[in-house]
Coordinates of C-alpha atoms and ligand atoms in Angstrom, one line a residue:
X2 CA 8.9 -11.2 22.0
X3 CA 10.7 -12.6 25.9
X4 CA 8.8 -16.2 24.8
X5 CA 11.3 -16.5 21.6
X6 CA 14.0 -18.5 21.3
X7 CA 17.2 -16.9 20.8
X8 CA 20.6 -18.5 19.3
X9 CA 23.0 -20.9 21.1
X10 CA 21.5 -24.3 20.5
X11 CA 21.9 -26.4 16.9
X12 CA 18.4 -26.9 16.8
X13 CA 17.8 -23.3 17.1
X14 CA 20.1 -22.0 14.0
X15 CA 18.4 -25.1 12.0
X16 CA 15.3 -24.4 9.5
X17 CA 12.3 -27.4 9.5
X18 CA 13.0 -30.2 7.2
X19 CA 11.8 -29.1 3.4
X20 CA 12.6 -25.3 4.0
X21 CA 12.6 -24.2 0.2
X22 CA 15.8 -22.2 -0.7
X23 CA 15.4 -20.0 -3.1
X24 CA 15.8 -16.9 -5.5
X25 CA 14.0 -14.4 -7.3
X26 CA 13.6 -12.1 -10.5
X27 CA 11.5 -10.6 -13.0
X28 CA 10.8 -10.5 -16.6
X29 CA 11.3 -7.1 -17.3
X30 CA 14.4 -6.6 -14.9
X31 CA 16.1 -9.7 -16.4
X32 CA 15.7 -10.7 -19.5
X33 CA 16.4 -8.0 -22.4
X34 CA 15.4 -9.2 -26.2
X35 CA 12.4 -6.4 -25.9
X36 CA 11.6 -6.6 -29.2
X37 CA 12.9 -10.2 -30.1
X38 CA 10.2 -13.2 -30.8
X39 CA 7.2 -11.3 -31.5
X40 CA 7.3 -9.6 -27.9
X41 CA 5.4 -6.3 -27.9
X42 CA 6.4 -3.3 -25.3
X43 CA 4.9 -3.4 -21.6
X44 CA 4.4 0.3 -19.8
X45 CA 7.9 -0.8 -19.0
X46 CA 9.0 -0.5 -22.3
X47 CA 7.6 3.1 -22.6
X48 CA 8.1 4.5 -19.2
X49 CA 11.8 3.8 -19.4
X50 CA 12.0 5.1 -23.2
X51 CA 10.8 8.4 -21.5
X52 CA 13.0 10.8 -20.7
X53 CA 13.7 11.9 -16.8
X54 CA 12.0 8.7 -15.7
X55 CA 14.3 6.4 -15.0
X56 CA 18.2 6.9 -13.6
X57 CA 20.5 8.1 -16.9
X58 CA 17.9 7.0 -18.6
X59 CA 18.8 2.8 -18.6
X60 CA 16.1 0.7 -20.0
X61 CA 15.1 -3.0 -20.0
X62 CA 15.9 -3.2 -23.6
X63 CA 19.3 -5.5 -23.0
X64 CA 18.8 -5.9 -19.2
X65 CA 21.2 -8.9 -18.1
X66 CA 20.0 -10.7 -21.2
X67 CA 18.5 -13.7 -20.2
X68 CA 16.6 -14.3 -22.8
X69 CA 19.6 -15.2 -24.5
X70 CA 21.4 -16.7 -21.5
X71 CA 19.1 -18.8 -20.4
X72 CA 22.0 -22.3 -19.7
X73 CA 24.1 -19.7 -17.9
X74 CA 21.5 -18.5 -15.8
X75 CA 20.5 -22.0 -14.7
X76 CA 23.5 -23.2 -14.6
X77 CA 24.4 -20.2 -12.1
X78 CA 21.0 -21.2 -10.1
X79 CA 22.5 -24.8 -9.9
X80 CA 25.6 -23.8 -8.8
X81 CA 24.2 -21.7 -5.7
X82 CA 22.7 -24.6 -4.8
X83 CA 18.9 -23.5 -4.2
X84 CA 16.0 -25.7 -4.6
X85 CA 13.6 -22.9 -5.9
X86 CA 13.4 -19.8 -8.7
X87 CA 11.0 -17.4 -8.3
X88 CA 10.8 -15.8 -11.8
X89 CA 8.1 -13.9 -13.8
X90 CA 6.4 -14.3 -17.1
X91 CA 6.7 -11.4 -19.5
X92 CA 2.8 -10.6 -20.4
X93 CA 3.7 -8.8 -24.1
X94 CA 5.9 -12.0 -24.8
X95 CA 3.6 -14.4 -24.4
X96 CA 0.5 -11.9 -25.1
X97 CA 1.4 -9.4 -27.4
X98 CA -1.9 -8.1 -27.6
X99 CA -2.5 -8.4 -23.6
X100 CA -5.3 -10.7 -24.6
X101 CA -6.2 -13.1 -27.7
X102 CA -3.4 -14.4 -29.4
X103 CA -0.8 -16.9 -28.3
X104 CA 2.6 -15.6 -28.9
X105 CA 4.0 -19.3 -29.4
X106 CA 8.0 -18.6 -29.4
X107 CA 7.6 -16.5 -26.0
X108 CA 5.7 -19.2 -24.4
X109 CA 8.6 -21.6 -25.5
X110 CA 11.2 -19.2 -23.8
X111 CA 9.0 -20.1 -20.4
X112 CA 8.3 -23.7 -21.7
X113 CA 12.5 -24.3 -21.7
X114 CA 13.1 -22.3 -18.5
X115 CA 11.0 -24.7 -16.8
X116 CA 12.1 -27.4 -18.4
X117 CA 15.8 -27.0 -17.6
X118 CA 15.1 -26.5 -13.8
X119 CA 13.2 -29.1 -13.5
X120 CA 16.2 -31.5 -15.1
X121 CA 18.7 -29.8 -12.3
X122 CA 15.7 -30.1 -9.2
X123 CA 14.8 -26.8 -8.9
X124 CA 11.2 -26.0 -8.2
X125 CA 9.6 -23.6 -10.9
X126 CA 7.9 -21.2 -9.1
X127 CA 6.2 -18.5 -11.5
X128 CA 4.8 -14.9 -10.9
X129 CA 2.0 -14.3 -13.4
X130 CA 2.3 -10.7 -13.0
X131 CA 5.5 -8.7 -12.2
X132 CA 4.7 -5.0 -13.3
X133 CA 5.0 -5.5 -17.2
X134 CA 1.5 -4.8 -18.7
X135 CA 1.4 -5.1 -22.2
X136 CA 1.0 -1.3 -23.5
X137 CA -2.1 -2.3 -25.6
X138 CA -3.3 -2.8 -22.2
X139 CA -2.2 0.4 -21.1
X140 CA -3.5 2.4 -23.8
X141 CA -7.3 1.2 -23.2
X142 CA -6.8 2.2 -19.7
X143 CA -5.0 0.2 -18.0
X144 CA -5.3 -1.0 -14.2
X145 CA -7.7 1.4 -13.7
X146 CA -10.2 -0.4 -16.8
X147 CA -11.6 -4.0 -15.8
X148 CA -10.4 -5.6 -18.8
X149 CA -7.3 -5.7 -17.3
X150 CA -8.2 -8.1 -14.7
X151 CA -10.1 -10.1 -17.0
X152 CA -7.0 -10.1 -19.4
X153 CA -4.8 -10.8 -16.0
X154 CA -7.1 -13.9 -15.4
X155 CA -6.7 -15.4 -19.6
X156 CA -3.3 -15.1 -19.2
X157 CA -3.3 -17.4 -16.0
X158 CA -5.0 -19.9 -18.3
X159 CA -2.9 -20.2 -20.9
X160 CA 0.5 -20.1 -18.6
X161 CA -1.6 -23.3 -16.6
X162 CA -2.1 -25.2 -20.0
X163 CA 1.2 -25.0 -21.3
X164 CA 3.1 -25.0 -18.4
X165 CA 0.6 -26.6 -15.7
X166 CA 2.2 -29.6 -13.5
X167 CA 5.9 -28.5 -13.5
X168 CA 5.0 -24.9 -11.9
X169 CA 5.7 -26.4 -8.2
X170 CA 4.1 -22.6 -7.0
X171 CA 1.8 -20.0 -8.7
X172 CA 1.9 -16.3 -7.8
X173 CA -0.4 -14.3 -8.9
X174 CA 0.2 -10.9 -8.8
X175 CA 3.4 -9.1 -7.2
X176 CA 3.4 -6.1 -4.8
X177 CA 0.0 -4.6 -6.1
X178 CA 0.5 -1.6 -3.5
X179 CA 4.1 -0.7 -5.6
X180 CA 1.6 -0.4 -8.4
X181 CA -1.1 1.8 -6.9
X182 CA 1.4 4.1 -4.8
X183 CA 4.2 4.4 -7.1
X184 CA 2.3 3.4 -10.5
X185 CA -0.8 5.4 -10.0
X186 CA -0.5 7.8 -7.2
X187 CA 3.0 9.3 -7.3
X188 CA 4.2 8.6 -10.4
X189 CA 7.7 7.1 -10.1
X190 CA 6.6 4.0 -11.7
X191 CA 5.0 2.8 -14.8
X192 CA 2.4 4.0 -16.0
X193 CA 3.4 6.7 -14.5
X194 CA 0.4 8.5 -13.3
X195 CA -0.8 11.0 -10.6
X196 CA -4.3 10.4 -9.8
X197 CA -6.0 9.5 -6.9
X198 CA -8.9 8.5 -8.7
X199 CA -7.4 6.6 -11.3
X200 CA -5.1 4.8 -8.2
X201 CA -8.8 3.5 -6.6
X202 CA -9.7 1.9 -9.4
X203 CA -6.5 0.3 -10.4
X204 CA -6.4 -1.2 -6.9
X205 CA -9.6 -2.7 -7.1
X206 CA -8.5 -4.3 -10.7
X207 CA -5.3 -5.7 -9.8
X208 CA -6.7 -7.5 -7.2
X209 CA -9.7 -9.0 -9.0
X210 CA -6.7 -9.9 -11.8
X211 CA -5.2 -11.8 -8.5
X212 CA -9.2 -13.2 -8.4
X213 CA -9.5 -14.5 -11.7
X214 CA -5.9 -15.5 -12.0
X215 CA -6.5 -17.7 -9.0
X216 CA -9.9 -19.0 -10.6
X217 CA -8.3 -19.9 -13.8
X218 CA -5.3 -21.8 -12.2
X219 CA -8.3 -23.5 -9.9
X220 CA -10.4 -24.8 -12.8
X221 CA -7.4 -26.0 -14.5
X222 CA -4.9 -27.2 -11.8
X223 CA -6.5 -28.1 -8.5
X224 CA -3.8 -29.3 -7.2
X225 CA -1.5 -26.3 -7.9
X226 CA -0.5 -24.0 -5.0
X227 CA -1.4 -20.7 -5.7
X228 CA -0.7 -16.8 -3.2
X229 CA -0.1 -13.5 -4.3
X230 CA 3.5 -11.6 -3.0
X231 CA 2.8 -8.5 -1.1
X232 CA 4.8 -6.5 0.6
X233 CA 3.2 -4.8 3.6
X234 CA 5.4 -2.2 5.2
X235 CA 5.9 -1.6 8.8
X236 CA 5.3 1.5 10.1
X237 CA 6.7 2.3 13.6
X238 CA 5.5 4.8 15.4
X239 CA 8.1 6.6 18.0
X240 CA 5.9 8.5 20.5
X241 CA 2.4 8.5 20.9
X242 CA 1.7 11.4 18.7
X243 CA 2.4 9.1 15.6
X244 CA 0.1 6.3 16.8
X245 CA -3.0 7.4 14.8
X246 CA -0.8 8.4 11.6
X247 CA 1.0 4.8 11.7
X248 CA -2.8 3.3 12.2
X249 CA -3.7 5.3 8.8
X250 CA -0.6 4.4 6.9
X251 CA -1.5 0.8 8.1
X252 CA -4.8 0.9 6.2
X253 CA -3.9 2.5 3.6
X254 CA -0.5 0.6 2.4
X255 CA -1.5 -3.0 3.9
X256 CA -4.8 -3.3 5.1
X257 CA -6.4 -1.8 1.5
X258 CA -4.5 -5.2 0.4
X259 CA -4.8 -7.4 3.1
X260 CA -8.0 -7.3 3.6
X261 CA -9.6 -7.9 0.2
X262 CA -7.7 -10.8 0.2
X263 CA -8.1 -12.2 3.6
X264 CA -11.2 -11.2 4.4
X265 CA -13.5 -10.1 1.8
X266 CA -13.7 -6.3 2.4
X267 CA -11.9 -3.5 2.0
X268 CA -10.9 -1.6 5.0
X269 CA -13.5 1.2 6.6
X270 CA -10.0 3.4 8.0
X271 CA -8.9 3.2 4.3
X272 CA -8.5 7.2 3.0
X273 CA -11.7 7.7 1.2
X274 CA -10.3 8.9 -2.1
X275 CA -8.7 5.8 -2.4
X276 CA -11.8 3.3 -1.5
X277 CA -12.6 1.8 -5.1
X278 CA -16.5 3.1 -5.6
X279 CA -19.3 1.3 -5.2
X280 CA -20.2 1.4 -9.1
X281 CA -16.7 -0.2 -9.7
X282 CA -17.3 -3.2 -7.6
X283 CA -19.2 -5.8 -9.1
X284 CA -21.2 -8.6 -7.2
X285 CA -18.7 -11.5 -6.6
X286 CA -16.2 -9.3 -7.2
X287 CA -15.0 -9.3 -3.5
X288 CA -16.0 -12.8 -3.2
X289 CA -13.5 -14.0 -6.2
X290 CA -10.8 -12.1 -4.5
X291 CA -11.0 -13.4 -1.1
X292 CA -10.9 -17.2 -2.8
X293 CA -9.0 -19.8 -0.8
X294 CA -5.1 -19.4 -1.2
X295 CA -2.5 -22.1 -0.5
X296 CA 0.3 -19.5 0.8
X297 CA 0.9 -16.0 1.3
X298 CA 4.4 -14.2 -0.1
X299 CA 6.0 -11.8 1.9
X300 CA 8.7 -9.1 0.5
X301 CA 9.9 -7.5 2.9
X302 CA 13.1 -4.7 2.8
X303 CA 12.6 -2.6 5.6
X304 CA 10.3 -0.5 8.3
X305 CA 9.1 2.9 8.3
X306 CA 9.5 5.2 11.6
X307 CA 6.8 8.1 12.3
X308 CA 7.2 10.5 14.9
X309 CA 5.6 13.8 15.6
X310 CA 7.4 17.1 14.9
X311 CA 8.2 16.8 11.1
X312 CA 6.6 16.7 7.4
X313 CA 5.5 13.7 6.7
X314 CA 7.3 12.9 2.9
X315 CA 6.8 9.2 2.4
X316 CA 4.2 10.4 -0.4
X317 CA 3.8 13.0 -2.6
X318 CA 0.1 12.4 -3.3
X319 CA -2.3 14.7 -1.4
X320 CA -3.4 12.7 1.6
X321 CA -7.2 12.9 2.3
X322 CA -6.3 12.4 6.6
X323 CA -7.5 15.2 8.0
X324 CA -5.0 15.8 11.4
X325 CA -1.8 14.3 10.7
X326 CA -0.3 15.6 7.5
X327 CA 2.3 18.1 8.1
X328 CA 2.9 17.3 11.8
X329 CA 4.4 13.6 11.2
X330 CA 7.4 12.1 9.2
X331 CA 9.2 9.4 7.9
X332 CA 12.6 9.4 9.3
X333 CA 15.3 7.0 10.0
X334 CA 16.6 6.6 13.8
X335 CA 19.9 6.1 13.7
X336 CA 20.3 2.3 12.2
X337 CA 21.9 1.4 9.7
X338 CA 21.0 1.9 6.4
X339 CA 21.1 0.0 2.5
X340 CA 22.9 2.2 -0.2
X341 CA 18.9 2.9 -0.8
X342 CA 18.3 4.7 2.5
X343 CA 16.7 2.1 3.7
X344 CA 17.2 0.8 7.3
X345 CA 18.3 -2.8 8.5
X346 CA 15.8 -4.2 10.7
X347 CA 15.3 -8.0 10.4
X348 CA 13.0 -7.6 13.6
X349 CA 10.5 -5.6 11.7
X350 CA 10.6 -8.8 9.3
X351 CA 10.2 -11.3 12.1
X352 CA 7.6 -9.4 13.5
X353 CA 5.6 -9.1 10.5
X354 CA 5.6 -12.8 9.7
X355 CA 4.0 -13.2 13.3
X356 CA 1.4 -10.9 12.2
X357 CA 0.7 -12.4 9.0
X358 CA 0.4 -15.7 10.6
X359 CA -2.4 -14.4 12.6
X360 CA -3.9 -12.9 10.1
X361 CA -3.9 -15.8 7.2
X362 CA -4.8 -18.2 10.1
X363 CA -1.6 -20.1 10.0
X364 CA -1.4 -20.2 6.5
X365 CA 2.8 -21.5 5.1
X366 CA 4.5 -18.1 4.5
X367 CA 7.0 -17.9 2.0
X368 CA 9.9 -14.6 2.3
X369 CA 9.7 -14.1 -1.8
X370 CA 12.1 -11.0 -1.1
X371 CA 14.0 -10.0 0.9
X372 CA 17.7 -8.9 0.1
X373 CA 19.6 -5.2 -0.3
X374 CA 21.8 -3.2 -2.6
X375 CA 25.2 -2.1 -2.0
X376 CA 27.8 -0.6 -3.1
X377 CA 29.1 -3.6 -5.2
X378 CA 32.3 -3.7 -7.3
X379 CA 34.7 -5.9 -8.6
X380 CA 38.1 -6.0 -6.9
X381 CA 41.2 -5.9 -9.8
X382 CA 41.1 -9.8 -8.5
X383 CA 37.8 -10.3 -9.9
X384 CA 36.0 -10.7 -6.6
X385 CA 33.3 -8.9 -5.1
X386 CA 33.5 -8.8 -1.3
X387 CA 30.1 -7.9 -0.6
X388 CA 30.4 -8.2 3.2
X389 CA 27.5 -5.9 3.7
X390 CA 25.0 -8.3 2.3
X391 CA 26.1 -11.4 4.2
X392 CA 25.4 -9.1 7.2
X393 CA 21.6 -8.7 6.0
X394 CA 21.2 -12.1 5.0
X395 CA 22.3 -13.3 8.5
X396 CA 20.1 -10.9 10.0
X397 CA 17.1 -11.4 8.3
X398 CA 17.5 -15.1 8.4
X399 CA 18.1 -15.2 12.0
X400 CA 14.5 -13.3 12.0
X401 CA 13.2 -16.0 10.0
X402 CA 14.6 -18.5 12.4
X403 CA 12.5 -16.4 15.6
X404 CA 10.0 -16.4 13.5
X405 CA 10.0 -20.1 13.0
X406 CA 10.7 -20.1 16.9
X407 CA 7.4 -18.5 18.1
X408 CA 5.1 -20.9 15.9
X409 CA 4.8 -19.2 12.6
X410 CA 5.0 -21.2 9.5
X411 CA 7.9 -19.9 7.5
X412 CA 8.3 -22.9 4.4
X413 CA 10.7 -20.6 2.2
X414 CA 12.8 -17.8 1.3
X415 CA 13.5 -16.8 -2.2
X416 CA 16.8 -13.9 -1.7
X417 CA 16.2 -11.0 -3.6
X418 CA 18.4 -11.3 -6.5
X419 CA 20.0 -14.0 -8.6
X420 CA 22.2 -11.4 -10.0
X421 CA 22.5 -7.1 -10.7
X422 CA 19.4 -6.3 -12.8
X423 CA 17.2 -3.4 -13.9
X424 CA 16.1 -2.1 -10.4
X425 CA 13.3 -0.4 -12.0
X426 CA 13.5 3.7 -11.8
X427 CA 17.0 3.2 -10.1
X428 CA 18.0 1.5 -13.2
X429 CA 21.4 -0.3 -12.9
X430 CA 23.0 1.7 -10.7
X431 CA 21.1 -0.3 -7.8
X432 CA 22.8 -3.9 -7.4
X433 CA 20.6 -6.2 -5.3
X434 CA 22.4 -9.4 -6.4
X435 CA 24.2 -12.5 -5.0
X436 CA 26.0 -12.2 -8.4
X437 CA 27.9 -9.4 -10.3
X438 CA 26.7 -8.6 -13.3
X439 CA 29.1 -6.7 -15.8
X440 CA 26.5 -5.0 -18.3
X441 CA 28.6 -4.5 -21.0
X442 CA 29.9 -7.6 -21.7
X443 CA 27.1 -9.5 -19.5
X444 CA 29.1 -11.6 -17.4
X445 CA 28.2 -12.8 -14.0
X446 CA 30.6 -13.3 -11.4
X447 CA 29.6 -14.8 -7.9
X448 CA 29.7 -12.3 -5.2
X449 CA 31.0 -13.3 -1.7
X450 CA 27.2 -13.5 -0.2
X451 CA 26.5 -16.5 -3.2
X452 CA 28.9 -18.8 -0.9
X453 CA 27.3 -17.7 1.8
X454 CA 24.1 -18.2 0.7
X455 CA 25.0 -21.5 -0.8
X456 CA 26.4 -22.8 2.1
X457 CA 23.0 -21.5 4.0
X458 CA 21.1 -23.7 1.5
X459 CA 23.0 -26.5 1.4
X460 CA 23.2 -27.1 5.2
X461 CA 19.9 -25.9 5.4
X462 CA 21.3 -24.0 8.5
X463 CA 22.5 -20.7 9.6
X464 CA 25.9 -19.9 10.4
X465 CA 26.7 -18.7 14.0
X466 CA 28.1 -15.3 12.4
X467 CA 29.0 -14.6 9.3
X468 CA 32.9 -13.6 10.0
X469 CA 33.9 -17.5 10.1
X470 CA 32.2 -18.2 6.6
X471 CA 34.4 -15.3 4.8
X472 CA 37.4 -16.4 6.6
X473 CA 37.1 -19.6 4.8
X474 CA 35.0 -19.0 2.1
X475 CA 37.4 -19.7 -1.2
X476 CA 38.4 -17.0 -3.5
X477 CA 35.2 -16.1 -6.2
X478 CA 35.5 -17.6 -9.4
X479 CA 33.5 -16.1 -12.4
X480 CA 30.8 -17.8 -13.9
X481 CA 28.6 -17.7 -17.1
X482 CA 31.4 -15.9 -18.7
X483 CA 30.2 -16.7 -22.3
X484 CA 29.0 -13.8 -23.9
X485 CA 26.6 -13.5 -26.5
Ligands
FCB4 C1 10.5 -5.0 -5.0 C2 10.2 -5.5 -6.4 C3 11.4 -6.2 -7.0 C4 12.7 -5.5 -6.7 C5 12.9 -5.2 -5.3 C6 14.2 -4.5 -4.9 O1 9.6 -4.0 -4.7 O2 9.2 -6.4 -6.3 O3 11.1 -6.3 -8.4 O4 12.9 -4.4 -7.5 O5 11.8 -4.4 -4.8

């Protein structure tokens, strides 16, 4: 990385003319009213409404209510000044019955969203699929059945017919490798299963649902820009013992993904009992998933480290790797860390948007996440002073900037939260946003890291360090205080 550019000059803390500023959330996290408007549960719903599965038991039931808040919420979007919101479309709103018929009054909750953002500037950009099946879905197999995708790919059509030329972007599907590792293979996540078998075939349907999704938006919008959001993980390893365990954590979190996608196959190195069978892949299956895209979405949070010595616990599923289990593990150097154990890196991010530049070909790269709880509170002022999260933002921006620097073509970042939602088994004890939500009462109030951010967006430049920001930054007002 000696050829990068590194701070000092103006031009180097600028970001390229139309750099899209933006935030992100999802249906289930957000928006509460579960059983208002004819929506019908998600494995959301009933993974939550199990006991042990989720922190003290929280569910999306009320979340931060947006269904109901829907001004506020835009209002609070136009007020941070961003050009962009990344949000999803609840499938059992608009679906009820995961496929069939048209659950008019969701679609109209989608319909207004897009509407109001577009009055205030702000580009619509919609993910078709963020982790809320329909549990009709679910209960005739799920993932791991091929209806899914097909059902995946009808609702893409009828999202592009109501809603077609104001969605500035389309994503597809979001972080299909949360689904198969935690959804499928360890559990932790809805639907909550343990199956290796069961995980192979659910990663082969999610990303045919990213397939048809994409042809459905294709036939109907050719114009629209359409990418999935993944989130390939880094995986470091710290002597040479570790070198072929990283290489088979590689295929097995990014390449099974990456590769479909980008190239049409799925990886040889890939553990066999995850390598979707033969009898499940269809002809033009592989074909339909590899289709054109227009951009690929990055989340990114952190690394992983390997080295030899230790058990190796990132997963709990039984690893089919004959050689490295039990003699490598995933441990932390000593960085610092999120409340979430994870550690702050922005050069893992930087380096991974110089991979994926190689590997889409030069394709524009958008951040979709990228942000970190803490340990958020309100002061008896009413502020939040989340100073730890203006760090990471700097940091990871600055990464997005060397990025930028070395020829890769970063067109966005969307900051991982608008505001405190349901972090999914973490419930709301984990606060990833730039505002404070109170969920009691609902109320937002702007953290510390919204100026900064604002200010970020505005100028469409980074700050030299954060310190001179807070200094200045006027005292936090709250916002959206109406509650309902
Ligand atoms: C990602 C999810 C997103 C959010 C962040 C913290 O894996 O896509 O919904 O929960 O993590």
């Amino acid at each position: 990385m000696n050829s990068l550019k590194h701070g000092g000059s103006d031009d180097a803390r600028r970001f390229p003319e139309g750099f899209v500023w933006g935030v992100g959330t999802s249906s289930y996290q957000i928006e509460g009213a579960a059983a208002t408007d004819g929506r019908a549960p998600s494995i959301w719903d009933t993974f939550a409404h199990t006991p042990g599965k989720v922190n003290r038991g929280d569910t999306g039931d009320i979340a931060c209510n947006s269904y109901h808040r829907l001004d506020d919420d835009v209002q609070l979007l136009t007020e941070l000044g961003v050009g962009a919101y990344r949000f999803s479309v609840s499938w059992p709103r608009v679906l009820p019955n995961g496929s069939g018929a048209v659950n008019v009054l969701g679609l109209d909750y989608y319909r207004r969203l897009i509407d109001r953002l577009c009055e205030r500037d702000i580009k619509p950009v919609l993910t078709i699929y963020h982790w809320d099946l329909p549990q009709t879905l679910e209960d005739r197999g799920g993932w791991a059945n091929r209806d899914a995708a097909l059902a995946l790919g009808e609702l893409a059509a009828v999202l592009a017919e109501a809603l077609g030329e104001q969605v500035a972007m389309w994503i597809t599907i979001n972080e299909p490798l949360q689904t198969v590792q935690q959804g499928y293979l360890n559990g932790s996540h809805a639907p909550g299963r343990r199956d290796p078998a069961l995980a192979a075939a659910a990663l082969h349907h999610i990303l045919l649902g990213h397939g048809y999704a994409l042809q459905a938006l294709r036939s109907r919008l050719p114009d629209a820009a359409a990418g999935p959001s993944m989130d390939p993980q880094p995986f470091l390893a710290l002597d040479q013992g570790s070198r072929a365990a990283a290489e088979a954590l590689d295929a097995e979190y990014n390449r099974a993904y990456l590769d479909p996608v980008l190239r049409g196959s799925y990886p040889a190195a890939l553990r066999a009992d995850l390598m979707p069978p033969g009898e499940l892949i269809q002809d033009g299956d592989l074909a339909l998933i590899s289709a054109p895209i227009d951009f690929f979405g990055l989340n990114y949070y952190r690394p992983h480290y390997l080295r030899r010595g230790d058990r190796f616990d990132l997963r709990v599923g039984e690893s089919a790797i004959p050689g490295w289990r039990g003699t490598v593990r995933y441990m932390a150097p000593d960085l610092p860390r999120t409340v979430m154990g994870w550690p702050i890196v922005p050069a893992a991010m930087r380096d991974l948007l110089i991979r994926l530049h190689e590997e889409t070909g030069g394709l524009p790269l958008y951040v979709t996440e990228n942000g970190c709880a803490a340990d958020d509170y309100l002061t008896p002022e009413g502020r939040v002073d989340d100073h730890e999260r203006i760090a990471y933002i700097h940091g990871h921006l600055g990464a997005v900037l060397e990025a930028i620097a070395a020829g890769v073509n970063v067109a966005g970042y969307f900051h991982w939260s608008l505001m405190d939602n349901f972090e999914w088994a973490e419930g709301y004890r984990r606060r990833f946003g730039l505002h404070y939500v109170e969920f009691e009462s609902g109320r937002r109030v702007r953290k510390r890291s919204a100026y900064f951010y604002r200010q970020v967006a505005i100028s469409n430049e980074l700050p030299p360090a954060p310190e001179p920001v807070l200094a200045d930054a006027p005292l936090p007002a709250a916002t959206g205080a109406r509650s309902q």
